[in-house]
Amino acid sequence: MRGIERQTSIYLGGVSGTRPRVPVAFDALEETAREAMSPEGFAYVAAGAGGERTVAANRAAFDRWRIVPRMLRDVSERDLSVELFGRRLPTPFLLAPIGVLELAHPEADLAVARAARAEGIPMIFSNQASTPMERVAEALDETPRWFQLYWSRSNEVVESFVARAEACGCSAIVVTLDTTILGWRPRDLDPAYLPFLRGKGIAQYTSDPVFQRLVSEDADDGEPDDDTPEPRPSLAALRTLINLTRAYPEDFWTTLRSGRGRAAVQRFVNSYSRPSLTWEDLPFLRERTRLPILLKGLLHPDDARRAVDAGMDGIVVSNHGGRQVDGAIATLDALPGVLEAVAGRVPVLLDSGIRGGSDAFKALSLGAAAVLLGRPYVYGLGIAGAQGVREVIQNFVADFDLTMGLAGCRSVDEVAAEALVRA
Ligand SMILES: Cc1cc2nc3c(=O)[nH]c(=O)nc-3n(C[C@H](O)[C@H](O)[C@H](O)COP(=O)(O)O)c2cc1C
């Protein structure tokens, strides 16, 4: 649905007394999601690192550019499509990989997939998803999907994840590099809440044959030690144990008795990220897949240059929505340097702080090939499940479409640097 249709449907709803259930303005969207979600679930999504200065910087960077609209250019027909890796996409929006979506809604990744399918927007599966990729792929039908990888300490697990991603139709692998260590997030530290320790957001692992084998080997080694007498569990600990068990795709009671849920979490904690990762590791992945590989989280021009030299096929300029390094460079500020270093050899995408159509317009004007939606769609999910995600996507596409037309552009190709001035 394009801008005018979306506007009209909202205003017509008003005539018969209905208002959008999913607020259009970002602040109201966030506030409504806060009310709909559990306090720790909302905090996990909203959190930034440290004093959240990177979260603020991402927004401030957009505000430092102004659009200069052009007139009298017949913008009655507008083409929002972009081409990425030989495939034409209907709009320049993709859904960013977001882990632990069950914190927002019980239907989690499946609801997002249904929305992506209905709106024709590509979905990037998170390594920390709440639902195994194969099930989400099924729900997507023909909709494009990519897989986001966190490089595990076990190369066998990496291989297995990539092979599964290929088998379920993913058309690119996105390696996220900015989270080999978890950032310092006061909003999660104060309530002492990390979802993974409660068995949430580890479905790609618990559904993985290689990971399952490693858990069994741990059990054979007596790791973790299930014979140690347990202290009497508190109610909260019991709830956690039950959640852990549910993360494991076996009969609930069998898992509870065998302690595999806890063993899986233990194995996950021991192996999920690899801070020792270097450029020398990239050939391992390059040799194992013919899919395009994008590196997500690059901000320095030298890293971008090196990525292209290493045979990578794309870059996502991202600071993880300000969740990793407090006081980091805003992505829109990093974009020009990265683009210059890459010199058109591979597409450069951007995320972190996209809150409306004009943000996407600015990123594309400066040279981004496409943008990733992050927190806004999670908030839509929290408020109204799949329908909420659909509405958020529709609003972004509508806003972008209208901004493009009002700025005097008929297609994304015409969205170029001339459209912007420094504030
Ligand atoms: C709750 C949450 C979970 C996330 N999980 C992942 C993840 O599993 N993998 C990943 O590459 N990025 C993850 N990200 C980062 C997003 O992909 C994206 O970079 C970020 O949300 C963009 O910032 P924005 O939401 O402020 O627009 C996550 C972000 C949030 C808010």
Tab-separated table of C-alpha atoms and ligand atoms in Angstrom:
chain	number	residue	atom	x	y	z
A	1	MET	CA	0.000	0.000	0.000
A	2	ARG	CA	1.520	3.307	-1.015
A	3	GLY	CA	1.416	6.600	0.837
A	4	ILE	CA	-1.849	8.074	-0.291
A	5	GLU	CA	-3.792	4.816	0.161
A	6	ARG	CA	-2.389	4.398	3.662
A	7	GLN	CA	-3.218	7.978	4.589
A	8	THR	CA	-6.705	7.637	3.171
A	9	SER	CA	-7.415	4.408	5.008
A	10	ILE	CA	-6.380	5.968	8.318
A	11	TYR	CA	-8.405	9.137	7.794
A	12	LEU	CA	-11.452	7.216	6.597
A	13	GLY	CA	-11.198	5.057	9.715
A	14	GLY	CA	-11.404	8.264	11.708
A	15	VAL	CA	-14.669	9.195	10.026
A	16	SER	CA	-16.196	5.978	11.361
A	17	GLY	CA	-14.624	6.517	14.758
A	18	THR	CA	-11.472	4.359	14.697
A	19	ARG	CA	-7.897	5.440	15.237
A	20	PRO	CA	-4.762	3.444	14.447
A	21	ARG	CA	-4.196	0.867	17.175
A	22	VAL	CA	-0.497	1.031	16.445
A	23	PRO	CA	0.540	4.662	16.835
A	24	VAL	CA	2.180	6.276	13.826
A	25	ALA	CA	4.505	8.661	15.702
A	26	PHE	CA	7.576	6.890	17.087
A	27	ASP	CA	7.373	8.222	20.644
A	28	ALA	CA	3.734	7.139	20.967
A	29	LEU	CA	4.590	3.785	19.383
A	30	GLU	CA	7.302	3.217	21.955
A	31	GLU	CA	5.089	4.314	24.832
A	32	THR	CA	2.232	2.054	23.768
A	33	ALA	CA	4.661	-0.865	23.424
A	34	ARG	CA	5.962	-0.175	26.916
A	35	GLU	CA	2.426	-0.604	28.242
A	36	ALA	CA	1.876	-3.777	26.211
A	37	MET	CA	5.119	-5.541	27.117
A	38	SER	CA	6.583	-6.849	30.369
A	39	PRO	CA	8.889	-4.317	32.070
A	40	GLU	CA	12.006	-6.435	31.521
A	41	GLY	CA	10.994	-7.315	27.948
A	42	PHE	CA	10.512	-3.666	27.054
A	43	ALA	CA	13.750	-2.678	28.783
A	44	TYR	CA	15.672	-5.299	26.812
A	45	VAL	CA	14.398	-3.916	23.500
A	46	ALA	CA	14.719	-0.238	24.338
A	47	ALA	CA	18.087	-0.483	26.103
A	48	GLY	CA	21.208	1.182	24.828
A	49	ALA	CA	24.755	0.867	26.095
A	50	GLY	CA	25.878	2.992	29.064
A	51	GLY	CA	24.314	6.448	29.132
A	52	GLU	CA	22.590	5.717	25.789
A	53	ARG	CA	24.550	8.472	24.070
A	54	THR	CA	24.902	6.426	20.887
A	55	VAL	CA	21.141	5.968	20.731
A	56	ALA	CA	20.808	9.752	20.924
A	57	ALA	CA	23.664	10.351	18.468
A	58	ASN	CA	21.980	8.162	15.853
A	59	ARG	CA	18.937	10.410	15.935
A	60	ALA	CA	20.921	13.648	16.130
A	61	ALA	CA	22.857	12.709	12.994
A	62	PHE	CA	19.635	12.566	10.981
A	63	ASP	CA	18.662	15.959	12.332
A	64	ARG	CA	21.864	17.518	11.006
A	65	TRP	CA	20.719	16.992	7.422
A	66	ARG	CA	17.854	18.833	5.778
A	67	ILE	CA	15.946	17.859	2.656
A	68	VAL	CA	15.549	20.525	-0.040
A	69	PRO	CA	12.371	19.583	-1.952
A	70	ARG	CA	12.184	20.219	-5.711
A	71	MET	CA	8.946	21.243	-7.454
A	72	LEU	CA	7.115	20.728	-10.757
A	73	ARG	CA	8.575	17.344	-11.611
A	74	ASP	CA	5.478	15.167	-12.161
A	75	VAL	CA	5.757	12.822	-9.226
A	76	SER	CA	2.357	11.203	-9.807
A	77	GLU	CA	4.005	7.792	-10.372
A	78	ARG	CA	6.694	6.731	-7.950
A	79	ASP	CA	8.872	3.641	-8.014
A	80	LEU	CA	10.203	2.663	-4.586
A	81	SER	CA	11.991	-0.476	-5.709
A	82	VAL	CA	15.718	-1.119	-5.314
A	83	GLU	CA	17.982	-3.857	-6.591
A	84	LEU	CA	20.156	-5.843	-4.216
A	85	PHE	CA	22.267	-8.841	-5.177
A	86	GLY	CA	20.487	-9.231	-8.478
A	87	ARG	CA	17.030	-9.164	-6.985
A	88	ARG	CA	14.488	-6.371	-7.263
A	89	LEU	CA	12.909	-5.519	-3.913
A	90	PRO	CA	9.651	-3.537	-3.776
A	91	THR	CA	10.989	-0.976	-1.288
A	92	PRO	CA	14.364	-0.061	0.255
A	93	PHE	CA	13.310	-1.501	3.648
A	94	LEU	CA	14.391	-4.795	5.205
A	95	LEU	CA	13.556	-6.086	8.677
A	96	ALA	CA	16.712	-6.026	10.818
A	97	PRO	CA	17.722	-9.202	12.614
A	98	ILE	CA	16.283	-8.906	16.116
A	99	GLY	CA	16.752	-11.588	18.715
A	100	VAL	CA	14.390	-12.789	21.420
A	101	LEU	CA	11.215	-11.536	19.751
A	102	GLU	CA	9.210	-13.656	22.204
A	103	LEU	CA	9.789	-10.790	24.647
A	104	ALA	CA	7.456	-8.703	22.496
A	105	HIS	CA	4.866	-11.321	21.544
A	106	PRO	CA	4.391	-15.085	21.974
A	107	GLU	CA	4.161	-15.558	18.181
A	108	ALA	CA	7.555	-13.858	17.889
A	109	ASP	CA	9.408	-14.551	14.617
A	110	LEU	CA	6.410	-16.293	13.065
A	111	ALA	CA	4.281	-13.183	13.433
A	112	VAL	CA	7.054	-11.070	11.909
A	113	ALA	CA	7.326	-13.536	9.018
A	114	ARG	CA	3.600	-13.322	8.335
A	115	ALA	CA	3.844	-9.539	8.264
A	116	ALA	CA	6.926	-9.578	6.033
A	117	ARG	CA	5.142	-11.904	3.643
A	118	ALA	CA	1.972	-9.820	3.553
A	119	GLU	CA	3.969	-6.651	2.892
A	120	GLY	CA	6.618	-8.205	0.635
A	121	ILE	CA	9.489	-6.966	2.800
A	122	PRO	CA	12.605	-9.144	3.257
A	123	MET	CA	13.245	-10.526	6.729
A	124	ILE	CA	16.687	-11.105	8.214
A	125	PHE	CA	16.594	-14.072	10.595
A	126	SER	CA	18.404	-13.440	13.850
A	127	ASN	CA	20.987	-15.847	15.181
A	128	GLN	CA	19.200	-15.297	18.516
A	129	ALA	CA	15.711	-15.909	17.198
A	130	SER	CA	12.935	-17.364	19.331
A	131	THR	CA	11.876	-19.733	16.544
A	132	PRO	CA	14.035	-22.066	14.438
A	133	MET	CA	14.765	-20.614	11.000
A	134	GLU	CA	13.138	-23.526	9.153
A	135	ARG	CA	9.733	-22.788	10.674
A	136	VAL	CA	10.031	-19.076	9.979
A	137	ALA	CA	11.104	-19.802	6.407
A	138	GLU	CA	7.953	-21.844	5.907
A	139	ALA	CA	5.805	-18.974	7.136
A	140	LEU	CA	7.538	-16.632	4.674
A	141	ASP	CA	6.677	-18.734	1.644
A	142	GLU	CA	8.468	-16.972	-1.264
A	143	THR	CA	9.387	-13.781	0.611
A	144	PRO	CA	13.143	-13.096	0.536
A	145	ARG	CA	15.044	-13.923	3.718
A	146	TRP	CA	18.651	-13.541	4.850
A	147	PHE	CA	20.363	-15.156	7.811
A	148	GLN	CA	22.315	-13.194	10.423
A	149	LEU	CA	25.176	-15.062	12.037
A	150	TYR	CA	26.939	-14.561	15.334
A	151	TRP	CA	30.191	-16.393	14.977
A	152	SER	CA	30.114	-19.104	17.612
A	153	ARG	CA	33.213	-20.421	19.317
A	154	SER	CA	32.456	-23.666	17.553
A	155	ASN	CA	33.156	-23.521	13.813
A	156	GLU	CA	31.066	-26.654	13.482
A	157	VAL	CA	28.034	-24.752	14.752
A	158	VAL	CA	28.828	-21.891	12.340
A	159	GLU	CA	28.959	-24.363	9.467
A	160	SER	CA	25.747	-25.977	10.520
A	161	PHE	CA	23.868	-22.670	10.839
A	162	VAL	CA	25.057	-21.541	7.412
A	163	ALA	CA	24.107	-24.852	5.809
A	164	ARG	CA	20.649	-24.661	7.380
A	165	ALA	CA	20.258	-21.068	6.197
A	166	GLU	CA	21.087	-22.132	2.651
A	167	ALA	CA	18.699	-25.065	2.884
A	168	CYS	CA	15.790	-22.868	3.986
A	169	GLY	CA	16.211	-20.433	1.149
A	170	CYS	CA	18.218	-17.581	2.657
A	171	SER	CA	19.756	-15.493	-0.103
A	172	ALA	CA	22.506	-13.803	1.949
A	173	ILE	CA	24.466	-14.239	5.176
A	174	VAL	CA	24.901	-11.219	7.434
A	175	VAL	CA	27.763	-11.593	9.897
A	176	THR	CA	27.288	-9.267	12.841
A	177	LEU	CA	30.678	-8.209	14.159
A	178	ASP	CA	29.821	-5.614	16.777
A	179	THR	CA	28.563	-8.079	19.378
A	180	THR	CA	31.342	-10.595	19.965
A	181	ILE	CA	31.001	-9.300	23.540
A	182	LEU	CA	27.720	-8.061	25.008
A	183	GLY	CA	27.605	-4.297	25.627
A	184	TRP	CA	27.179	-2.774	29.104
A	185	ARG	CA	23.440	-2.084	29.349
A	186	PRO	CA	22.260	-0.521	32.607
A	187	ARG	CA	18.574	-1.061	31.781
A	188	ASP	CA	19.199	-4.827	31.741
A	189	LEU	CA	21.803	-4.882	34.487
A	190	ASP	CA	19.646	-3.179	37.100
A	191	PRO	CA	16.817	-5.714	36.882
A	192	ALA	CA	19.561	-8.356	36.402
A	193	TYR	CA	17.777	-9.654	33.328
A	194	LEU	CA	19.392	-11.460	30.396
A	195	PRO	CA	16.850	-13.445	28.356
A	196	PHE	CA	19.302	-16.057	27.058
A	197	LEU	CA	19.989	-17.303	30.577
A	198	ARG	CA	16.301	-18.084	30.811
A	199	GLY	CA	16.306	-20.142	27.653
A	200	LYS	CA	14.860	-17.360	25.498
A	201	GLY	CA	16.349	-16.468	22.128
A	202	ILE	CA	18.359	-19.667	21.697
A	203	ALA	CA	16.043	-21.553	19.323
A	204	GLN	CA	18.556	-21.645	16.439
A	205	TYR	CA	20.851	-23.541	18.804
A	206	THR	CA	18.447	-25.903	20.503
A	207	SER	CA	17.076	-26.919	17.074
A	208	ASP	CA	20.557	-27.511	15.649
A	209	PRO	CA	21.849	-31.086	15.273
A	210	VAL	CA	25.490	-30.110	15.832
A	211	PHE	CA	24.631	-28.063	18.914
A	212	GLN	CA	22.507	-30.932	20.245
A	213	ARG	CA	25.422	-33.300	19.800
A	214	LEU	CA	27.699	-30.900	21.708
A	215	VAL	CA	25.166	-30.727	24.556
A	216	SER	CA	25.116	-34.529	24.717
A	217	GLU	CA	28.907	-34.632	24.759
A	218	ASP	CA	28.891	-32.116	27.628
A	219	ALA	CA	26.476	-34.370	29.503
A	220	ASP	CA	28.737	-37.381	28.884
A	221	ASP	CA	31.676	-35.384	30.238
A	222	GLY	CA	29.605	-34.621	33.314
A	223	GLU	CA	29.352	-30.973	32.188
A	224	PRO	CA	27.308	-29.282	33.558
A	225	ASP	CA	27.306	-31.372	36.694
A	226	ASP	CA	23.798	-32.667	37.142
A	227	ASP	CA	24.654	-34.783	40.197
A	228	THR	CA	25.441	-31.847	42.422
A	229	PRO	CA	22.674	-31.543	45.030
A	230	GLU	CA	20.563	-28.510	44.138
A	231	PRO	CA	19.658	-25.914	46.717
A	232	ARG	CA	15.901	-25.695	47.248
A	233	PRO	CA	14.740	-23.727	44.206
A	234	SER	CA	12.910	-20.447	44.653
A	235	LEU	CA	9.724	-19.898	42.643
A	236	ALA	CA	11.578	-17.612	40.265
A	237	ALA	CA	14.294	-20.201	39.728
A	238	LEU	CA	11.647	-22.835	39.054
A	239	ARG	CA	9.983	-20.629	36.465
A	240	THR	CA	13.338	-20.103	34.807
A	241	LEU	CA	13.979	-23.828	34.748
A	242	ILE	CA	10.630	-24.427	33.081
A	243	ASN	CA	11.408	-21.776	30.469
A	244	LEU	CA	14.765	-23.367	29.815
A	245	THR	CA	13.110	-26.685	29.304
A	246	ARG	CA	10.623	-25.220	26.864
A	247	ALA	CA	13.510	-23.907	24.768
A	248	TYR	CA	14.400	-27.483	24.049
A	249	PRO	CA	12.288	-29.132	21.345
A	250	GLU	CA	11.522	-32.359	23.131
A	251	ASP	CA	8.782	-33.506	25.354
A	252	PHE	CA	8.630	-31.037	28.240
A	253	TRP	CA	8.880	-33.582	31.084
A	254	THR	CA	11.571	-35.641	29.441
A	255	THR	CA	13.666	-32.526	29.043
A	256	LEU	CA	12.992	-31.429	32.601
A	257	ARG	CA	14.062	-34.790	33.972
A	258	SER	CA	17.146	-35.046	31.792
A	259	GLY	CA	18.332	-31.513	32.603
A	260	ARG	CA	19.008	-30.918	28.902
A	261	GLY	CA	17.389	-27.480	29.017
A	262	ARG	CA	19.924	-26.302	31.556
A	263	ALA	CA	22.729	-28.079	29.745
A	264	ALA	CA	21.760	-26.327	26.493
A	265	VAL	CA	21.853	-22.905	28.148
A	266	GLN	CA	25.191	-23.740	29.724
A	267	ARG	CA	26.599	-24.802	26.360
A	268	PHE	CA	25.156	-21.689	24.715
A	269	VAL	CA	26.719	-19.412	27.325
A	270	ASN	CA	30.058	-21.135	26.860
A	271	SER	CA	30.064	-20.946	23.102
A	272	TYR	CA	27.816	-18.285	21.620
A	273	SER	CA	30.299	-15.572	20.801
A	274	ARG	CA	33.893	-15.422	19.780
A	275	PRO	CA	35.724	-12.271	20.872
A	276	SER	CA	38.928	-13.675	19.365
A	277	LEU	CA	37.486	-13.328	15.850
A	278	THR	CA	39.834	-11.657	13.304
A	279	TRP	CA	40.016	-10.972	9.573
A	280	GLU	CA	41.844	-14.295	9.244
A	281	ASP	CA	38.617	-16.131	10.132
A	282	LEU	CA	36.626	-14.739	7.200
A	283	PRO	CA	38.004	-17.140	4.546
A	284	PHE	CA	36.507	-20.020	6.571
A	285	LEU	CA	33.057	-18.629	5.898
A	286	ARG	CA	33.845	-17.452	2.368
A	287	GLU	CA	34.852	-21.004	1.458
A	288	ARG	CA	31.684	-22.491	2.883
A	289	THR	CA	28.989	-20.531	1.135
A	290	ARG	CA	28.352	-19.083	-2.277
A	291	LEU	CA	25.720	-16.773	-0.889
A	292	PRO	CA	26.577	-13.084	-0.668
A	293	ILE	CA	28.145	-12.276	2.720
A	294	LEU	CA	27.534	-8.887	4.348
A	295	LEU	CA	29.430	-7.633	7.385
A	296	LYS	CA	27.175	-5.824	9.839
A	297	GLY	CA	28.514	-3.343	12.362
A	298	LEU	CA	31.349	-1.794	10.340
A	299	LEU	CA	31.837	1.922	11.030
A	300	HIS	CA	35.450	2.670	10.065
A	301	PRO	CA	36.407	3.263	6.409
A	302	ASP	CA	39.500	1.038	6.749
A	303	ASP	CA	37.374	-1.857	7.990
A	304	ALA	CA	35.012	-1.334	5.062
A	305	ARG	CA	37.894	-1.351	2.564
A	306	ARG	CA	39.301	-4.475	4.127
A	307	ALA	CA	35.926	-6.197	4.016
A	308	VAL	CA	35.678	-5.675	0.272
A	309	ASP	CA	39.276	-6.810	-0.193
A	310	ALA	CA	38.398	-9.961	1.777
A	311	GLY	CA	35.736	-10.823	-0.793
A	312	MET	CA	32.736	-9.697	1.229
A	313	ASP	CA	29.699	-8.736	-0.837
A	314	GLY	CA	28.102	-6.015	1.236
A	315	ILE	CA	28.271	-3.911	4.380
A	316	VAL	CA	25.672	-2.905	6.921
A	317	VAL	CA	26.752	0.301	8.622
A	318	SER	CA	25.319	-0.242	12.081
A	319	ASN	CA	26.092	0.400	15.724
A	320	HIS	CA	23.492	-2.138	16.807
A	321	GLY	CA	21.017	0.605	17.611
A	322	GLY	CA	23.432	2.068	20.162
A	323	ARG	CA	23.351	-1.106	22.256
A	324	GLN	CA	27.060	-1.880	22.218
A	325	VAL	CA	29.419	1.098	22.610
A	326	ASP	CA	28.222	4.164	24.484
A	327	GLY	CA	29.387	7.333	22.753
A	328	ALA	CA	30.011	5.633	19.408
A	329	ILE	CA	29.808	7.387	16.055
A	330	ALA	CA	26.293	7.714	14.649
A	331	THR	CA	25.705	5.486	11.637
A	332	LEU	CA	24.675	8.364	9.369
A	333	ASP	CA	27.947	10.110	10.278
A	334	ALA	CA	29.915	6.947	9.494
A	335	LEU	CA	28.168	6.309	6.176
A	336	PRO	CA	30.023	8.790	3.904
A	337	GLY	CA	33.476	7.515	4.933
A	338	VAL	CA	32.444	3.906	4.435
A	339	LEU	CA	30.955	4.688	1.028
A	340	GLU	CA	34.082	6.470	-0.052
A	341	ALA	CA	36.258	3.540	1.012
A	342	VAL	CA	34.027	1.034	-0.741
A	343	ALA	CA	33.864	3.170	-3.908
A	344	GLY	CA	30.768	1.476	-5.279
A	345	ARG	CA	32.260	-2.027	-5.254
A	346	VAL	CA	29.557	-3.483	-2.951
A	347	PRO	CA	26.214	-2.225	-1.630
A	348	VAL	CA	26.244	-0.435	1.711
A	349	LEU	CA	23.125	-0.673	3.874
A	350	LEU	CA	22.447	1.261	7.065
A	351	ASP	CA	20.478	0.906	10.262
A	352	SER	CA	20.271	2.391	13.772
A	353	GLY	CA	17.884	5.248	14.325
A	354	ILE	CA	15.589	4.937	11.302
A	355	ARG	CA	12.343	6.285	12.759
A	356	GLY	CA	10.480	7.579	9.725
A	357	GLY	CA	10.401	7.880	5.958
A	358	SER	CA	12.574	10.967	5.878
A	359	ASP	CA	15.357	9.145	7.761
A	360	ALA	CA	15.362	6.477	5.069
A	361	PHE	CA	15.319	9.234	2.430
A	362	LYS	CA	18.371	10.876	3.997
A	363	ALA	CA	20.318	7.609	4.259
A	364	LEU	CA	19.549	6.761	0.616
A	365	SER	CA	20.396	10.310	-0.502
A	366	LEU	CA	23.822	9.927	1.055
A	367	GLY	CA	24.319	6.642	-0.801
A	368	ALA	CA	22.907	3.767	1.269
A	369	ALA	CA	21.443	1.019	-0.926
A	370	ALA	CA	18.708	0.164	1.582
A	371	VAL	CA	17.896	0.532	5.282
A	372	LEU	CA	16.973	-1.874	8.066
A	373	LEU	CA	14.027	-1.316	10.375
A	374	GLY	CA	14.776	-2.237	13.975
A	375	ARG	CA	12.982	-1.336	17.196
A	376	PRO	CA	9.898	0.185	15.520
A	377	TYR	CA	8.710	-3.153	14.150
A	378	VAL	CA	9.379	-4.854	17.482
A	379	TYR	CA	7.119	-2.297	19.124
A	380	GLY	CA	4.426	-2.976	16.515
A	381	LEU	CA	4.795	-6.681	17.313
A	382	GLY	CA	4.448	-5.999	21.035
A	383	ILE	CA	1.272	-3.990	20.535
A	384	ALA	CA	-0.593	-6.063	17.984
A	385	GLY	CA	1.382	-9.114	16.816
A	386	ALA	CA	1.686	-9.691	13.064
A	387	GLN	CA	-0.874	-6.975	12.348
A	388	GLY	CA	1.170	-4.510	14.383
A	389	VAL	CA	4.312	-5.297	12.382
A	390	ARG	CA	2.335	-4.881	9.156
A	391	GLU	CA	1.113	-1.472	10.219
A	392	VAL	CA	4.590	-0.292	11.141
A	393	ILE	CA	5.915	-1.437	7.757
A	394	GLN	CA	2.991	0.207	5.954
A	395	ASN	CA	3.636	3.460	7.791
A	396	PHE	CA	7.329	3.499	6.906
A	397	VAL	CA	6.656	2.717	3.256
A	398	ALA	CA	3.880	5.328	3.082
A	399	ASP	CA	5.971	8.004	4.759
A	400	PHE	CA	8.955	7.251	2.518
A	401	ASP	CA	6.781	7.256	-0.603
A	402	LEU	CA	5.227	10.622	0.262
A	403	THR	CA	8.582	12.129	1.263
A	404	MET	CA	10.098	10.979	-2.023
A	405	GLY	CA	7.270	12.489	-4.037
A	406	LEU	CA	7.205	15.716	-2.059
A	407	ALA	CA	10.970	16.061	-2.461
A	408	GLY	CA	10.531	15.760	-6.239
A	409	CYS	CA	11.828	12.229	-6.798
A	410	ARG	CA	10.068	9.632	-8.946
A	411	SER	CA	12.340	6.737	-8.133
A	412	VAL	CA	14.967	5.733	-5.615
A	413	ASP	CA	17.630	6.390	-8.281
A	414	GLU	CA	16.643	10.048	-8.155
A	415	VAL	CA	17.142	10.139	-4.380
A	416	ALA	CA	20.645	11.583	-4.371
A	417	ALA	CA	22.992	13.836	-2.432
A	418	GLU	CA	21.709	16.982	-4.208
A	419	ALA	CA	18.503	16.587	-2.209
A	420	LEU	CA	20.275	17.348	1.091
A	421	VAL	CA	22.007	20.245	2.801
A	422	ARG	CA	23.683	20.390	6.168
A	423	ALA	CA	21.390	21.870	8.803
B	1	LIG	C1	16.032	-6.122	21.070
B	1	LIG	C2	17.072	-6.110	20.013
B	1	LIG	C3	17.666	-7.308	19.628
B	1	LIG	C4	18.614	-7.322	18.624
B	1	LIG	N1	19.141	-8.527	18.218
B	1	LIG	C5	20.025	-8.551	17.203
B	1	LIG	C6	20.526	-9.792	16.730
B	1	LIG	O1	20.161	-10.855	17.210
B	1	LIG	N2	21.428	-9.754	15.723
B	1	LIG	C7	21.860	-8.583	15.149
B	1	LIG	O2	22.677	-8.600	14.236
B	1	LIG	N3	21.366	-7.408	15.575
B	1	LIG	C8	20.469	-7.365	16.567
B	1	LIG	N4	19.956	-6.158	16.972
B	1	LIG	C9	20.340	-4.937	16.246
B	1	LIG	C10	19.432	-4.694	15.044
B	1	LIG	O3	19.670	-5.615	14.019
B	1	LIG	C11	19.648	-3.286	14.454
B	1	LIG	O4	21.003	-3.118	14.168
B	1	LIG	C12	19.186	-2.189	15.415
B	1	LIG	O5	17.967	-2.544	16.028
B	1	LIG	C13	19.025	-0.886	14.677
B	1	LIG	O6	18.773	0.159	15.565
B	1	LIG	P1	17.300	0.777	15.836
B	1	LIG	O7	16.479	-0.330	16.364
B	1	LIG	O8	17.549	1.823	16.859
B	1	LIG	O9	16.809	1.323	14.546
B	1	LIG	C14	18.996	-6.118	17.984
B	1	LIG	C15	18.397	-4.924	18.367
B	1	LIG	C16	17.425	-4.905	19.351
B	1	LIG	C17	16.759	-3.607	19.688
